[in-house]
Tab-separated table of C-alpha atoms and ligand atoms in Angstrom:
chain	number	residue	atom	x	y	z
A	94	UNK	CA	-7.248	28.653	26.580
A	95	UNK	CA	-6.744	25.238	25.678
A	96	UNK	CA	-4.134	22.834	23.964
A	97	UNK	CA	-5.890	21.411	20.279
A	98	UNK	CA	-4.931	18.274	18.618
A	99	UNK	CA	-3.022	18.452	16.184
A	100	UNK	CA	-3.618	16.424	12.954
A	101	UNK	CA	-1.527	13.965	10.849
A	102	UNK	CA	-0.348	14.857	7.379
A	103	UNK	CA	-2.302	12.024	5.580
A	104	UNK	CA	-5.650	13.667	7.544
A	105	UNK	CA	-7.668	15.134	4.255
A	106	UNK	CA	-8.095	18.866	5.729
A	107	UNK	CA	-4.166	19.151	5.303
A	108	UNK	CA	-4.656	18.874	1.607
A	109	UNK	CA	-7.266	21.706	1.126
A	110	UNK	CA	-6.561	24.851	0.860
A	111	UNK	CA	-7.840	26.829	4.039
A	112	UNK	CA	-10.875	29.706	3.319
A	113	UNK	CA	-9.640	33.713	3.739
A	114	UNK	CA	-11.017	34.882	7.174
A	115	UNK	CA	-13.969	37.790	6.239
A	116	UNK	CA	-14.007	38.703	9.920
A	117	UNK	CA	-11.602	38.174	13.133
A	118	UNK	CA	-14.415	37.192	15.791
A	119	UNK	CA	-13.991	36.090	19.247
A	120	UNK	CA	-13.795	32.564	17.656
A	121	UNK	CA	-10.760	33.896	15.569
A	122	UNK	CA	-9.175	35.386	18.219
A	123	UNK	CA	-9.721	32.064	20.559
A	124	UNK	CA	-8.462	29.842	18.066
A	125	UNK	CA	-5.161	31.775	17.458
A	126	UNK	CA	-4.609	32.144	20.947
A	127	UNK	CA	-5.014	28.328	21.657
A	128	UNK	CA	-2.968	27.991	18.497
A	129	UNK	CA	-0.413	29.478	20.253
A	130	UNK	CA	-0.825	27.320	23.867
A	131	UNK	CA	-0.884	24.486	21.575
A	132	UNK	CA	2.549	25.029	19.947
A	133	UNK	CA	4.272	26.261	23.352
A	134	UNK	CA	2.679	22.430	24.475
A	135	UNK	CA	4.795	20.950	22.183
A	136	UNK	CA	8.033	22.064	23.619
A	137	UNK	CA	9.809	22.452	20.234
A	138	UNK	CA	7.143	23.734	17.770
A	139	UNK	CA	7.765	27.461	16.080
A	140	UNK	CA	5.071	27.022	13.757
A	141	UNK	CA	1.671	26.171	13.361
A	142	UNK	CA	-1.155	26.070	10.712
A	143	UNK	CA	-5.301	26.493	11.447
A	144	UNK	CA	-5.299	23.365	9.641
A	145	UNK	CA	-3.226	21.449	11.517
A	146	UNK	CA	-5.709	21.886	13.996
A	147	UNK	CA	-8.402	21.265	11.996
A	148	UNK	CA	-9.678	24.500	11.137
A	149	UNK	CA	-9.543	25.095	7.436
A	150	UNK	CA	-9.084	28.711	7.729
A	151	UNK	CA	-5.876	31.209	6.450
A	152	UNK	CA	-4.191	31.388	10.190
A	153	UNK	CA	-1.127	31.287	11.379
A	154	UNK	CA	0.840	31.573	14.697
A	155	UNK	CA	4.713	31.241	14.758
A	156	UNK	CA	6.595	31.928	17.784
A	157	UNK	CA	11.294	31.144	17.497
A	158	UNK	CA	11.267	31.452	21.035
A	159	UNK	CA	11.846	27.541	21.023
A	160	UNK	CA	14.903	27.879	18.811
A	161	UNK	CA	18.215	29.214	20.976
A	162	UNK	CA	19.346	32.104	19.003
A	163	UNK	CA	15.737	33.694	18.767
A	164	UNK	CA	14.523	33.211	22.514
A	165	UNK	CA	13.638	36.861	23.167
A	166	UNK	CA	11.380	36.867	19.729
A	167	UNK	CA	8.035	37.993	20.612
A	168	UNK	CA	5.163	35.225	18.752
A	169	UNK	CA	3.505	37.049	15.408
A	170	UNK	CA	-0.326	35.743	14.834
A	171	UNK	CA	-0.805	36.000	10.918
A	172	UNK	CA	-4.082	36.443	9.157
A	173	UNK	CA	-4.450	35.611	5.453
A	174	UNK	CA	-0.879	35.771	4.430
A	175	UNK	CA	0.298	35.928	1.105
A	176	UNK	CA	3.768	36.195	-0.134
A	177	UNK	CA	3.942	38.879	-2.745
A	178	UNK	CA	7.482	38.127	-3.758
A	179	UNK	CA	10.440	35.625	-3.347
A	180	UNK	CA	14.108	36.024	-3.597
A	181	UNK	CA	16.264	34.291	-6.189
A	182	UNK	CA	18.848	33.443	-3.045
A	183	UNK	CA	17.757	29.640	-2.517
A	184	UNK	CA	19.160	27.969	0.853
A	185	UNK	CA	18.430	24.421	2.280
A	186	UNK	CA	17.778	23.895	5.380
A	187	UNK	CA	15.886	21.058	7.806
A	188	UNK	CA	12.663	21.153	8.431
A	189	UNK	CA	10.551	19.429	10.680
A	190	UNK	CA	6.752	19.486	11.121
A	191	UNK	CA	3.712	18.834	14.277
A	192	UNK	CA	1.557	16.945	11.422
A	193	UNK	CA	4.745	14.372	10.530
A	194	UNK	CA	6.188	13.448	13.473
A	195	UNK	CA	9.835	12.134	13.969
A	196	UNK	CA	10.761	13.146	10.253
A	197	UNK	CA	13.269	15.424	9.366
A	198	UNK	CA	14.726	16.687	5.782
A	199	UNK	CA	16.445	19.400	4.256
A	200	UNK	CA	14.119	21.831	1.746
A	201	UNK	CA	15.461	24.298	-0.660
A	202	UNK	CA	13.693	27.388	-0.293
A	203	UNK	CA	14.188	31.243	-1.307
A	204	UNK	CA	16.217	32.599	1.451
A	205	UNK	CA	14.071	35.793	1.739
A	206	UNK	CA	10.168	37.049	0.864
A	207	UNK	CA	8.032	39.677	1.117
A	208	UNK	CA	4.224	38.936	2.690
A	209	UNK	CA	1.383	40.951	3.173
A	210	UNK	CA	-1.002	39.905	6.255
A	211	UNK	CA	-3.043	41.123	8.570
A	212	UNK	CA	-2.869	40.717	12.222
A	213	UNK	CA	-5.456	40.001	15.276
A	214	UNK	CA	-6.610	43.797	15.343
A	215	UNK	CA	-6.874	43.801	11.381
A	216	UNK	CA	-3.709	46.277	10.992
A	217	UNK	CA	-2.139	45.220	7.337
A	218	UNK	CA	1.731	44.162	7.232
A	219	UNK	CA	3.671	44.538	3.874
A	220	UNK	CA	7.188	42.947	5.327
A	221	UNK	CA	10.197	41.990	3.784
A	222	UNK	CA	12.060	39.229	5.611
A	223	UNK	CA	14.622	36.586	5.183
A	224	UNK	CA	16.525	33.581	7.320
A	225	UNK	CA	14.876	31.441	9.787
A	226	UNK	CA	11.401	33.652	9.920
A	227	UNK	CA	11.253	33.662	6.306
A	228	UNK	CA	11.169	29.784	5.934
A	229	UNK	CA	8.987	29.035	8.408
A	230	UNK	CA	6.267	31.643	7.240
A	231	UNK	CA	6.695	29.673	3.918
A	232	UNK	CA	6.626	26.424	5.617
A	233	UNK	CA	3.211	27.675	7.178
A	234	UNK	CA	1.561	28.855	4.357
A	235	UNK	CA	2.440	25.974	1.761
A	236	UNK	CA	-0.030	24.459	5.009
A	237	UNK	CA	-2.613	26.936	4.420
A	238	UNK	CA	-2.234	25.961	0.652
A	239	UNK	CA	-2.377	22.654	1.162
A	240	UNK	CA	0.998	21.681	0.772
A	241	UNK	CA	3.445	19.934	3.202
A	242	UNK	CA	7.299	20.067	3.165
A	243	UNK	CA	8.118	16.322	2.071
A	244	UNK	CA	6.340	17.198	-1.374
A	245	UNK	CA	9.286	19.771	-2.185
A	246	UNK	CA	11.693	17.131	-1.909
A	247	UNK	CA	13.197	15.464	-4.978
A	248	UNK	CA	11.196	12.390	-6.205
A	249	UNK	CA	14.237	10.505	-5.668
A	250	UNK	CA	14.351	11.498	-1.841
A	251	UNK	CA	10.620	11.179	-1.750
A	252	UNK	CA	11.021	7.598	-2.686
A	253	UNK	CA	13.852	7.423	0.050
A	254	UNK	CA	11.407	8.382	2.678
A	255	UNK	CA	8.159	6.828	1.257
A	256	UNK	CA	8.561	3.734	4.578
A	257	UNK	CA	9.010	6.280	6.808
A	258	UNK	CA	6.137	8.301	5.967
A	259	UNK	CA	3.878	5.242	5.547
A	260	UNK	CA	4.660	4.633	8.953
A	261	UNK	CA	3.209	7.967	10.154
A	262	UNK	CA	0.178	7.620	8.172
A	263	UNK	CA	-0.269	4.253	9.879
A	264	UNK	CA	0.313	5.727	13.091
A	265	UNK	CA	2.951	3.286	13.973
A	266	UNK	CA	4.952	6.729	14.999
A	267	UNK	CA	3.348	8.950	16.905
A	268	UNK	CA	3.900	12.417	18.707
A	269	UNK	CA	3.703	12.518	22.271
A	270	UNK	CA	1.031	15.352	22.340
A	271	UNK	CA	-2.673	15.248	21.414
A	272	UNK	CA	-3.149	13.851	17.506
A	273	UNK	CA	-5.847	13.337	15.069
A	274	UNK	CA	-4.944	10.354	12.631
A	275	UNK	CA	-5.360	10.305	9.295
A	276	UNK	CA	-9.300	8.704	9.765
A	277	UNK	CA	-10.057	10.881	12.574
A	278	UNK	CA	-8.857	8.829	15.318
A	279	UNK	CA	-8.298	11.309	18.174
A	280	UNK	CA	-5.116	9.629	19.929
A	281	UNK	CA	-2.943	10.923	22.905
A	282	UNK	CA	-5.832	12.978	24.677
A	283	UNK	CA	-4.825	11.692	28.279
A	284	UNK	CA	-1.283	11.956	28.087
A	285	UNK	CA	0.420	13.899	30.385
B	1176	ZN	ZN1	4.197	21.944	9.232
């Protein structure tokens, strides 16, 4: 196993949408499992996109163990996810992200969803789920759509945050683990 980079928001892949996995290979099943090494590296991660290692492809791995009340939570490994439905119920809540490091804001999200995936051995889930799971299965697959969380804040709290977030694209803030910047810079390798 080993720990991946992880790549700034401003880096182009986190704009595309990823591509739907035809097959789960050995390289599949490597990649989610260093997915998953990767996120326990960074001490306080529970989520994490393919793309945000810089593999465009519909992957996720999310693991609450880092979060108090959820220690005991086994990690899930999600394959093409798509959320079928959402709930009126909105809730905000703070979010905070690998690719934008330091940054922290509250998103208004549905509280609960239902999503249909697939997981490592190709068994189909049809789940309905709500609270802390819920958001940050959303969280992960606005990434796997292309979308990251400051771009569901308000424009006026957009603008609010616009110095900080130039400052991570400029890499005047950085993460302490392994990062690609936004122009490919790999940055961090030999720390720790
Ligand atoms: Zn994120």
């Amino acid at each position: 196993m080993a720990v991946l980079p992880i790549y700034n928001c401003f880096h182009p892949i986190l704009s595309k949408p990823t591509k739907f996995i035809d097959e789960i290979d050995n390289e599949i099943i490597t990649l989610a499992n260093n997915m998953l090494e990767t996120l326990h590296k960074t001490g306080n991660g529970i989520g994490l996109a393919a793309n945000q290692v810089g593999e465009s492809k519909s992957l996720i791995v999310i693991d609450l163990s880092a979060a108090k009340e959820y220690k005991n939570e086994k990690p899930i490994i999600m394959i093409n996810p798509i959320i079928d439905s959402f709930s009126d119920d909105l809730v905000e809540f703070e979010e905070g992200c690998l690719s934008v490091p330091d940054f922290y804001e509250k998103i208004i999200r549905p509280d609960a969803i239902q999503v249909v995936y697939y997981d490592l051995k190709g068994k189909e889930y049809n789940i309905s789920i709500n609270g802390l799971l819920a958001r940050v299965m959303q969280h992960e697959i606005d990434h796997l759509n292309g979308i990251l969380f400051y771009q569901r804040l308000s424009l006026l709290k957009r603008n609010m945050t616009k110095n900080k977030l130039n400052k991570i694209k400029n890499g005047i803030i950085l993460p302490d683990y392994p990062y690609v910047l936004p122009d490919g810079k790999l940055v961090g390798q030999d720390s720790n």
